mmCIF file of C-alpha atoms in Angstrom:
data_model
loop_
_atom_site.group_PDB
_atom_site.id
_atom_site.type_symbol
_atom_site.label_atom_id
_atom_site.label_comp_id
_atom_site.label_asym_id
_atom_site.label_seq_id
_atom_site.Cartn_x
_atom_site.Cartn_y
_atom_site.Cartn_z
ATOM 1 C CA PRO Z 10 -38.501 -19.734 -28.552
ATOM 2 C CA GLY Z 11 -38.056 -21.134 -25.066
ATOM 3 C CA ALA Z 12 -37.574 -18.880 -22.056
ATOM 4 C CA LYS Z 13 -34.206 -20.396 -21.041
ATOM 5 C CA LEU Z 14 -32.650 -21.679 -24.278
ATOM 6 C CA GLY Z 15 -34.203 -19.308 -26.787
ATOM 7 C CA TRP Z 16 -34.148 -20.596 -30.357
ATOM 8 C CA ALA Z 17 -31.804 -23.528 -29.619
ATOM 9 C CA GLN Z 18 -32.752 -26.611 -31.592
ATOM 10 C CA LEU Z 19 -30.992 -29.458 -33.343
ATOM 11 C CA THR Z 20 -32.458 -31.594 -36.109
ATOM 12 C CA ALA Z 21 -31.174 -34.389 -38.313
ATOM 13 C CA THR Z 22 -30.017 -31.905 -40.946
ATOM 14 C CA GLY Z 23 -29.214 -28.735 -38.996
ATOM 15 C CA GLY Z 24 -30.750 -26.460 -36.442
ATOM 16 C CA HIS Z 25 -30.527 -23.048 -34.805
ATOM 17 C CA PRO Z 26 -28.275 -21.884 -31.953
ATOM 18 C CA GLY Z 27 -29.677 -20.303 -28.799
ATOM 19 C CA ASN Z 28 -30.073 -16.584 -28.203
ATOM 20 C CA ASP Z 29 -26.455 -15.967 -27.156
ATOM 21 C CA ARG Z 30 -23.037 -17.610 -27.336
ATOM 22 C CA ARG Z 31 -23.581 -19.396 -24.025
ATOM 23 C CA HIS Z 32 -26.352 -21.392 -25.684
ATOM 24 C CA ALA Z 33 -24.657 -23.016 -28.655
ATOM 25 C CA VAL Z 34 -26.050 -26.247 -30.070
ATOM 26 C CA VAL Z 35 -23.800 -29.302 -30.029
ATOM 27 C CA ARG Z 36 -24.010 -32.617 -31.855
ATOM 28 C CA ARG Z 37 -21.671 -35.186 -30.264
ATOM 29 C CA TRP Z 38 -20.232 -38.351 -31.775
ATOM 30 C CA VAL Z 39 -18.422 -40.926 -29.597
ATOM 31 C CA ALA Z 40 -15.722 -43.136 -31.132
ATOM 32 C CA PRO Z 41 -16.672 -46.795 -30.656
ATOM 33 C CA ALA Z 42 -13.127 -48.107 -31.172
ATOM 34 C CA ASP Z 43 -9.491 -47.030 -31.488
ATOM 35 C CA GLY Z 44 -8.388 -45.924 -34.945
ATOM 36 C CA ALA Z 45 -8.467 -43.222 -37.573
ATOM 37 C CA TYR Z 46 -11.791 -41.850 -38.797
ATOM 38 C CA ASP Z 47 -12.710 -39.628 -41.731
ATOM 39 C CA LEU Z 48 -15.170 -36.752 -41.422
ATOM 40 C CA LYS Z 49 -17.141 -35.366 -44.337
ATOM 41 C CA SER Z 50 -19.300 -32.337 -43.626
ATOM 42 C CA THR Z 51 -20.454 -29.027 -45.006
ATOM 43 C CA LEU Z 52 -21.816 -26.258 -42.775
ATOM 44 C CA VAL Z 53 -24.338 -24.013 -44.528
ATOM 45 C CA HIS Z 54 -25.841 -20.671 -43.499
ATOM 46 C CA GLU Z 55 -28.452 -19.708 -46.111
ATOM 47 C CA PRO Z 56 -30.217 -16.495 -44.946
ATOM 48 C CA GLU Z 57 -29.037 -13.117 -46.167
ATOM 49 C CA ALA Z 58 -30.413 -11.451 -43.040
ATOM 50 C CA GLY Z 59 -28.358 -11.210 -39.860
ATOM 51 C CA ASP Z 60 -24.610 -11.516 -39.419
ATOM 52 C CA GLY Z 61 -24.228 -15.280 -39.675
ATOM 53 C CA ILE Z 62 -23.007 -18.085 -37.435
ATOM 54 C CA ARG Z 63 -19.833 -19.679 -36.145
ATOM 55 C CA GLY Z 64 -19.169 -23.409 -36.417
ATOM 56 C CA PHE Z 65 -16.535 -25.568 -34.726
ATOM 57 C CA VAL Z 66 -15.367 -29.172 -34.825
ATOM 58 C CA SER Z 67 -13.748 -30.110 -31.520
ATOM 59 C CA HIS Z 68 -11.990 -33.340 -30.471
ATOM 60 C CA SER Z 69 -12.040 -34.337 -26.789
ATOM 61 C CA ARG Z 70 -8.251 -34.922 -26.671
ATOM 62 C CA LEU Z 71 -6.921 -32.820 -29.567
ATOM 63 C CA GLY Z 72 -9.049 -29.698 -29.039
ATOM 64 C CA LYS Z 73 -10.447 -27.512 -31.807
ATOM 65 C CA LEU Z 74 -9.797 -29.096 -35.203
ATOM 66 C CA LEU Z 75 -11.759 -26.794 -37.511
ATOM 67 C CA SER Z 76 -13.761 -23.587 -37.338
ATOM 68 C CA ALA Z 77 -15.619 -21.275 -39.688
ATOM 69 C CA SER Z 78 -17.594 -18.039 -39.541
ATOM 70 C CA LEU Z 79 -20.347 -17.992 -42.143
ATOM 71 C CA HIS Z 80 -22.856 -15.509 -43.451
ATOM 72 C CA HIS Z 81 -25.010 -16.528 -46.417
ATOM 73 C CA SER Z 82 -22.356 -19.065 -47.448
ATOM 74 C CA LYS Z 83 -21.038 -22.555 -46.810
ATOM 75 C CA ALA Z 84 -17.802 -24.104 -45.579
ATOM 76 C CA ASP Z 85 -16.298 -27.540 -46.057
ATOM 77 C CA LEU Z 86 -15.461 -28.859 -42.597
ATOM 78 C CA SER Z 87 -14.026 -32.238 -43.547
ATOM 79 C CA LEU Z 88 -11.004 -34.136 -42.228
ATOM 80 C CA THR Z 89 -9.240 -37.382 -43.020
ATOM 81 C CA ALA Z 90 -7.524 -39.863 -40.727
ATOM 82 C CA VAL Z 91 -8.293 -38.209 -37.381
ATOM 83 C CA SER Z 92 -6.913 -40.359 -34.557
ATOM 84 C CA PHE Z 93 -9.376 -41.553 -31.913
ATOM 85 C CA GLN Z 94 -9.259 -43.775 -28.881
ATOM 86 C CA ALA Z 95 -12.438 -45.618 -27.932
ATOM 87 C CA GLY Z 96 -14.663 -43.172 -26.043
ATOM 88 C CA ASP Z 97 -13.128 -40.002 -27.513
ATOM 89 C CA THR Z 98 -15.729 -37.498 -28.681
ATOM 90 C CA LEU Z 99 -16.093 -35.250 -31.675
ATOM 91 C CA ASP Z 100 -18.342 -32.230 -31.113
ATOM 92 C CA PHE Z 101 -20.021 -30.213 -33.856
ATOM 93 C CA ILE Z 102 -20.774 -26.815 -32.310
ATOM 94 C CA VAL Z 103 -22.717 -23.867 -33.732
ATOM 95 C CA ASP Z 104 -23.343 -20.524 -32.075
ATOM 96 C CA ILE Z 105 -24.560 -17.110 -33.209
ATOM 97 C CA GLY Z 106 -22.406 -14.490 -34.920
ATOM 98 C CA ASP Z 107 -22.304 -11.116 -33.177
ATOM 99 C CA GLY Z 108 -26.080 -10.927 -32.824
ATOM 100 C CA LEU Z 109 -29.210 -13.034 -32.927
ATOM 101 C CA ASN Z 110 -30.877 -12.829 -36.336
ATOM 102 C CA SER Z 111 -31.626 -15.563 -38.878
ATOM 103 C CA ASP Z 112 -29.035 -17.998 -37.495
ATOM 104 C CA GLN Z 113 -30.561 -21.253 -38.762
ATOM 105 C CA PHE Z 114 -28.047 -23.608 -40.375
ATOM 106 C CA LEU Z 115 -27.680 -26.911 -42.215
ATOM 107 C CA TRP Z 116 -25.021 -29.404 -41.065
ATOM 108 C CA SER Z 117 -25.298 -33.186 -41.150
ATOM 109 C CA PRO Z 118 -21.819 -34.725 -40.824
ATOM 110 C CA LYS Z 119 -20.851 -38.231 -41.905
ATOM 111 C CA ILE Z 120 -18.077 -40.190 -40.190
ATOM 112 C CA THR Z 121 -16.438 -43.321 -41.593
ATOM 113 C CA PRO Z 122 -13.796 -45.559 -40.006
ATOM 114 C CA GLY Z 123 -10.374 -45.726 -41.650
ATOM 115 C CA GLN Z 124 -8.780 -48.958 -42.821
ATOM 116 C CA ASN Z 125 -6.847 -49.637 -39.586
ATOM 117 C CA THR Z 126 -9.801 -49.021 -37.288
ATOM 118 C CA THR Z 127 -10.845 -51.922 -35.088
ATOM 119 C CA GLY Z 128 -14.476 -52.737 -34.396
ATOM 120 C CA SER Z 129 -17.521 -53.257 -36.555
ATOM 121 C CA GLY Z 130 -18.134 -49.671 -37.611
ATOM 122 C CA GLY Z 131 -21.371 -47.704 -37.693
ATOM 123 C CA ASP Z 132 -24.945 -48.766 -38.126
ATOM 124 C CA GLY Z 133 -25.102 -47.904 -41.804
ATOM 125 C CA PRO Z 134 -23.493 -49.283 -44.942
ATOM 126 C CA GLN Z 135 -19.735 -49.852 -44.580
ATOM 127 C CA GLY Z 136 -19.768 -48.491 -41.013
ATOM 128 C CA VAL Z 137 -20.928 -44.955 -41.831
ATOM 129 C CA TRP Z 138 -22.351 -42.716 -39.096
ATOM 130 C CA ASP Z 139 -24.657 -40.288 -40.863
ATOM 131 C CA ALA Z 140 -26.346 -37.536 -38.835
ATOM 132 C CA ALA Z 141 -29.154 -37.063 -41.370
ATOM 133 C CA ARG Z 142 -30.029 -40.764 -41.263
ATOM 134 C CA ASP Z 143 -29.139 -41.721 -37.687
ATOM 135 C CA PHE Z 144 -30.549 -38.627 -35.948
ATOM 136 C CA SER Z 145 -33.914 -38.886 -37.683
ATOM 137 C CA PRO Z 146 -36.880 -39.731 -35.478
ATOM 138 C CA ARG Z 147 -37.644 -43.404 -35.715
ATOM 139 C CA THR Z 148 -41.207 -44.575 -35.971
ATOM 140 C CA LYS Z 149 -42.291 -47.052 -33.341
ATOM 141 C CA ALA Z 150 -42.567 -50.531 -34.785
ATOM 142 C CA SER Z 151 -45.937 -52.270 -34.598
ATOM 143 C CA LEU Z 152 -46.340 -55.225 -32.287
ATOM 144 C CA ASN Z 153 -46.096 -58.637 -33.907
ATOM 145 C CA ALA Z 154 -48.832 -61.233 -33.378
ATOM 146 C CA TRP Z 155 -47.302 -62.740 -30.219
ATOM 147 C CA GLU Z 156 -46.685 -59.313 -28.674
ATOM 148 C CA GLN Z 157 -50.296 -58.338 -29.385
ATOM 149 C CA PHE Z 158 -51.504 -61.577 -27.777
ATOM 150 C CA VAL Z 159 -49.452 -60.913 -24.638
ATOM 151 C CA GLN Z 160 -50.791 -57.343 -24.492
ATOM 152 C CA VAL Z 161 -54.390 -58.610 -24.614
ATOM 153 C CA LEU Z 162 -53.665 -61.155 -21.866
ATOM 154 C CA MET Z 163 -52.087 -58.498 -19.658
ATOM 155 C CA LEU Z 164 -55.191 -56.313 -20.004
ATOM 156 C CA SER Z 165 -57.721 -59.068 -19.314
ATOM 157 C CA ASN Z 166 -59.574 -59.307 -15.984
ATOM 158 C CA GLU Z 167 -58.670 -62.964 -15.619
ATOM 159 C CA PHE Z 168 -54.989 -62.137 -15.693
ATOM 160 C CA MET Z 169 -55.192 -59.057 -13.486
ATOM 161 C CA PHE Z 170 -57.346 -60.594 -10.753
ATOM 162 C CA VAL Z 171 -56.062 -64.104 -10.225
ATOM 163 C CA ASP Z 172 -57.843 -65.831 -7.302
#
C-alpha cells in the first residue's frame, strides 16, 4: 500500500478503498447529452474476513441516489430513467466499513441512454458505457508503414543536421 492513499486502487472490474473513509475510491461518469439514462450495476464484496464496505451512487444535481453496506454479499445498484443534463456526473463511491480489513470489491457499472436522449451515445454497441470494457488498459497500436517511414526519417542524421 502507498504511504498517503493506502490500499486505494480502481480497476476495470472493481478495486479497493483506501485505509480510511477519507480515502474512498470513486469512478465518475459524465453525461454527454441531456436525457434519461439507465444504470445497471451490481456491487460485490466477496471476502468473509473484515466487516465489509459501503457503496454509493451519487448524482451531481440530485445527490445520493443509492447506497449499500455489504459484507460477504452483493447488492443490485441499478436505476432506470435517471434525468441528466449534459455535463452532470454520476459517481460510484466505495469506502471501508468500520475498519480496514479485506475491503476489495467488484463493481463495473453499465450506463445506457434512454429513448429520448439526444446525442450519439457511448462508444460501445447501442451507446453503452461499460466500465469493464471502457476502463480497461488499451494496448498501444503499432505504427503503420507511413508512420514508421516518418519515424526513420526523423531519426536520420540527414534530417537532423540540415546544412
